[in-house]
Short mmCIF file of C-alpha atoms in Angstrom, two decimals:
data_model
loop_
_atom_site.label_atom_id
_atom_site.label_comp_id
_atom_site.label_asym_id
_atom_site.label_seq_id
_atom_site.Cartn_x
_atom_site.Cartn_y
_atom_site.Cartn_z
CA ASN W 1 104.17 5.43 -67.45
CA ALA W 2 102.44 8.34 -68.19
CA GLY W 3 102.79 8.02 -72.22
CA VAL W 4 103.12 11.26 -74.51
CA THR W 5 101.62 14.45 -72.37
CA GLN W 6 101.71 17.47 -73.68
CA THR W 7 100.64 21.64 -72.80
CA PRO W 8 98.22 23.45 -72.75
CA LYS W 9 95.29 21.28 -74.18
CA PHE W 10 93.73 24.15 -75.91
CA ARG W 11 95.03 27.33 -76.64
CA ILE W 12 93.82 30.57 -77.93
CA LEU W 13 96.31 33.54 -79.63
CA LYS W 14 95.99 36.26 -81.33
CA ILE W 15 97.62 37.34 -84.45
CA GLY W 16 101.36 37.96 -84.49
CA GLN W 17 101.50 36.29 -80.94
CA SER W 18 103.92 33.55 -80.26
CA MET W 19 103.67 30.56 -77.90
CA THR W 20 104.91 27.68 -77.34
CA LEU W 21 104.00 23.63 -78.06
CA GLN W 22 105.51 22.13 -74.61
CA CYS W 23 105.63 18.00 -75.15
CA THR W 24 107.21 15.26 -72.66
CA GLN W 25 107.29 12.24 -73.16
CA ASP W 26 109.04 9.13 -70.92
CA MET W 27 109.46 5.65 -72.88
CA ASN W 28 113.10 6.80 -72.97
CA HIS W 29 112.30 7.48 -77.49
CA ASN W 30 115.00 8.67 -79.88
CA TYR W 31 112.49 9.79 -82.98
CA MET W 32 110.03 12.69 -81.34
CA TYR W 33 107.38 14.60 -83.43
CA TRP W 34 105.43 17.03 -84.39
CA TYR W 35 102.42 17.09 -86.32
CA ARG W 36 98.91 18.71 -87.83
CA GLN W 37 95.64 17.78 -87.85
CA ASP W 38 93.71 20.62 -90.20
CA PRO W 39 90.03 19.98 -90.11
CA GLY W 40 88.85 15.99 -92.42
CA MET W 41 92.73 15.61 -92.67
CA GLY W 42 95.31 13.34 -91.31
CA LEU W 43 98.42 14.13 -90.24
CA LYS W 44 101.33 16.05 -92.08
CA LEU W 45 104.80 16.04 -89.94
CA ILE W 46 105.97 19.72 -89.08
CA TYR W 47 109.46 17.97 -87.54
CA TYR W 48 111.16 15.88 -85.94
CA SER W 49 114.19 15.17 -83.47
CA VAL W 50 116.11 11.30 -84.19
CA GLY W 51 117.81 12.34 -80.62
CA ALA W 52 118.31 15.08 -77.64
CA GLY W 53 120.23 17.35 -79.89
CA ILE W 54 118.87 17.07 -83.45
CA THR W 55 116.50 18.21 -85.40
CA ASP W 56 114.61 18.21 -88.64
CA LYS W 57 112.05 19.64 -91.25
CA GLY W 58 109.46 17.36 -91.99
CA GLU W 59 106.37 18.43 -95.11
CA VAL W 60 104.99 21.53 -93.19
CA PRO W 61 107.64 23.33 -90.65
CA ASN W 62 107.66 27.41 -92.24
CA GLY W 63 106.33 29.33 -89.08
CA TYR W 64 107.96 26.58 -86.21
CA ASN W 65 111.43 25.79 -84.70
CA VAL W 66 112.02 22.61 -82.43
CA SER W 67 114.13 22.06 -79.69
CA ARG W 68 115.76 19.37 -78.45
CA SER W 69 117.79 19.57 -75.55
CA THR W 70 116.77 16.40 -73.31
CA THR W 71 115.28 13.53 -74.45
CA GLU W 72 112.35 13.59 -72.97
CA ASP W 73 111.45 16.60 -74.07
CA PHE W 74 110.61 17.32 -77.86
CA PRO W 75 108.48 21.44 -77.70
CA LEU W 76 107.18 23.29 -80.35
CA ARG W 77 107.71 27.06 -80.52
CA LEU W 78 105.03 29.54 -82.79
CA GLU W 79 106.58 32.97 -83.17
CA LEU W 80 104.20 34.78 -85.12
CA ALA W 81 101.22 32.54 -84.90
CA ALA W 82 98.99 32.74 -88.14
CA PRO W 83 94.99 32.14 -89.23
CA SER W 84 96.78 29.08 -91.23
CA GLN W 85 97.64 27.75 -88.12
CA THR W 86 94.92 27.55 -85.84
CA SER W 87 94.73 23.64 -85.91
CA VAL W 88 95.61 20.69 -83.35
CA TYR W 89 98.81 19.92 -82.86
CA PHE W 90 99.88 16.10 -81.44
CA CYS W 91 103.36 15.00 -80.11
CA ALA W 92 103.90 11.11 -80.70
CA SER W 93 107.74 9.22 -80.46
CA GLY W 94 108.70 6.10 -80.54
CA PRO W 95 111.44 3.69 -80.79
CA GLY W 96 112.91 4.50 -84.29
CA THR W 97 113.03 0.92 -84.91
CA VAL W 98 110.02 -0.89 -86.48
CA TYR W 99 107.54 -0.61 -84.59
CA GLU W 100 104.72 2.15 -84.52
CA GLN W 101 104.70 6.03 -82.80
CA TYR W 102 102.69 6.55 -79.84
CA PHE W 103 100.56 10.07 -79.37
CA GLY W 104 99.96 12.55 -77.15
CA PRO W 105 96.25 13.57 -76.28
CA GLY W 106 96.84 16.93 -79.01
CA THR W 107 96.35 20.86 -78.14
CA ARG W 108 93.66 21.88 -80.24
CA LEU W 109 95.46 25.75 -80.82
CA THR W 110 92.63 28.75 -82.58
CA VAL W 111 94.47 32.73 -84.47
CA THR W 112 92.51 33.98 -84.60
CA ALA R 1 106.39 10.14 -103.08
CA GLN R 2 104.15 7.70 -100.72
CA THR R 3 99.87 8.58 -100.11
CA VAL R 4 96.92 6.73 -98.66
CA THR R 5 93.82 7.21 -99.16
CA GLN R 6 90.68 6.81 -98.06
CA SER R 7 87.75 6.86 -99.77
CA GLN R 8 85.29 6.94 -97.62
CA PRO R 9 84.18 9.80 -95.37
CA GLU R 10 82.20 8.28 -93.70
CA MET R 11 80.76 5.07 -93.10
CA SER R 12 77.74 3.45 -90.52
CA VAL R 13 76.97 0.29 -89.86
CA GLN R 14 74.75 -1.21 -87.47
CA GLU R 15 75.46 -2.85 -83.46
CA ALA R 16 76.75 -6.03 -83.43
CA GLU R 17 77.38 -6.13 -87.52
CA THR R 18 80.08 -5.85 -89.34
CA VAL R 19 81.75 -3.25 -91.37
CA THR R 20 84.69 -3.03 -93.63
CA LEU R 21 86.74 0.21 -93.95
CA SER R 22 89.02 0.43 -97.52
CA CYS R 23 93.14 1.92 -97.74
CA THR R 24 94.79 2.06 -100.83
CA TYR R 25 98.76 3.48 -101.11
CA ASP R 26 101.12 4.52 -103.53
CA THR R 27 104.84 3.39 -102.65
CA SER R 28 107.83 2.11 -105.61
CA GLU R 29 108.66 0.22 -102.18
CA SER R 30 109.30 -3.47 -101.17
CA ASP R 31 108.35 -2.65 -97.62
CA TYR R 32 107.49 -0.81 -94.98
CA TYR R 33 104.57 -0.92 -93.03
CA LEU R 34 100.90 -0.10 -92.48
CA PHE R 35 98.83 1.10 -89.87
CA TRP R 36 94.96 1.91 -88.68
CA TYR R 37 94.07 4.55 -86.05
CA LYS R 38 91.22 4.84 -83.70
CA GLN R 39 90.44 8.25 -82.99
CA PRO R 40 87.54 9.09 -80.85
CA PRO R 41 85.93 12.52 -79.88
CA SER R 42 88.87 12.82 -77.19
CA ARG R 43 91.31 13.61 -79.91
CA GLN R 44 94.02 9.92 -78.59
CA MET R 45 94.53 8.43 -82.08
CA ILE R 46 94.98 4.57 -80.74
CA LEU R 47 96.27 2.42 -82.43
CA VAL R 48 94.29 -0.54 -83.04
CA ILE R 49 95.99 -2.62 -85.65
CA ARG R 50 100.12 -3.56 -88.14
CA GLN R 51 100.87 -4.88 -90.82
CA GLU R 52 104.03 -6.08 -91.25
CA ALA R 53 104.46 -5.38 -95.37
CA TYR R 54 106.73 -8.71 -96.18
CA LYS R 55 104.16 -10.20 -93.93
CA GLN R 56 101.57 -12.66 -95.58
CA GLN R 57 99.89 -13.13 -93.42
CA ASN R 58 96.84 -11.05 -92.41
CA ALA R 59 97.27 -9.01 -88.97
CA THR R 60 93.92 -9.74 -86.78
CA GLU R 61 92.96 -8.09 -83.08
CA ASN R 62 90.47 -9.15 -81.23
CA ARG R 63 87.20 -8.11 -83.43
CA PHE R 64 89.78 -6.27 -85.92
CA SER R 65 91.61 -7.83 -89.00
CA VAL R 66 92.90 -6.74 -92.36
CA ASN R 67 92.49 -7.77 -95.35
CA PHE R 68 95.81 -6.04 -97.49
CA GLN R 69 96.87 -7.25 -100.72
CA LYS R 70 99.89 -5.60 -101.51
CA ALA R 71 99.72 -6.27 -105.52
CA ALA R 72 96.82 -3.93 -104.89
CA LYS R 73 98.08 -1.90 -102.86
CA SER R 74 95.10 -2.33 -100.62
CA PHE R 75 94.70 -2.73 -96.80
CA SER R 76 91.08 -2.51 -95.30
CA LEU R 77 90.19 -2.88 -92.65
CA LYS R 78 87.02 -5.40 -91.05
CA ILE R 79 85.25 -4.91 -88.11
CA SER R 80 84.14 -7.32 -85.98
CA ASP R 81 80.47 -7.76 -83.98
CA SER R 82 80.44 -3.87 -83.77
CA GLN R 83 80.08 -1.74 -80.68
CA LEU R 84 79.09 1.13 -79.37
CA GLY R 85 82.47 2.51 -78.36
CA ASP R 86 83.90 1.96 -81.39
CA ALA R 87 82.53 5.04 -82.84
CA ALA R 88 85.22 7.59 -83.79
CA MET R 89 87.79 8.73 -86.82
CA TYR R 90 90.09 5.74 -88.07
CA PHE R 91 93.58 6.48 -90.82
CA CYS R 92 94.90 4.41 -92.93
CA ALA R 93 98.81 5.43 -92.49
CA TYR R 94 102.47 4.45 -94.09
CA ARG R 95 105.46 4.36 -92.88
CA SER R 96 108.94 3.74 -94.96
CA ALA R 97 111.19 0.44 -93.83
CA ARG R 98 114.08 1.71 -94.39
CA MET R 99 116.20 3.66 -91.28
CA GLY R 100 116.21 7.17 -90.07
CA GLY R 101 114.88 10.96 -89.94
CA ALA R 102 111.78 11.28 -91.74
CA THR R 103 111.37 7.92 -93.12
CA ASN R 104 109.63 6.80 -90.89
CA LYS R 105 107.10 9.55 -90.50
CA LEU R 106 103.71 8.34 -90.54
CA ILE R 107 102.44 8.83 -93.88
CA PHE R 108 98.52 9.51 -93.29
CA GLY R 109 94.82 8.83 -95.31
CA THR R 110 92.48 11.67 -94.93
CA GLY R 111 89.66 9.14 -92.42
CA THR R 112 86.48 7.67 -92.16
CA LEU R 113 84.11 8.67 -89.60
CA LEU R 114 83.01 5.64 -88.45
CA ALA R 115 79.49 5.73 -86.92
CA VAL R 116 77.79 3.00 -85.12
CA GLN R 117 73.71 2.56 -84.74
CA PRO R 118 71.90 0.82 -81.51
#
């Protein structure tokens, strides 16, 4: 199993540009999450999904959108990039019960 | 709302020695899970150890063990026989045991950067 994969690993965007961060998991997990990690901080939840077709906002959803058309994929969309969105983005998945979440390797995004 | 606090931004330990990383949390729930995650320079988040709040016995995983004090809302990580590969950022995290949606999210502390001196 590849686990949770994320692409790209690094990206530089100009202010106002758009992009999609890809996330795929092959563990058949129902729950998927997007977190962001700002310098010197822990991770904060952006959006989450409890299954295909179901998504909801986390703590810091402004400026982002998600979709979940399949169990495997959970892309995160930035529509109008802003410097405040400079961060490391982690995707995670889990079976949604007592077990821990499994994280992807992260995407480092810089908006200038 | 639940919060997680790690009061030690940085710690240092000599190779083969023991170090303890502190974590406190605040919650009104009685059932929850606590985790320690390791984040090396590669940025990958790696689960180190997990503790269920309903279990009184402290969790252990090889050289890693926790001191879970539920009444004090304290969850410290002890690393024994420290190795150079233990150098990383360590995050304490809380998760509610209630089912569904955002309650499954992890709430993270700000992390402790551990340096291991040869």
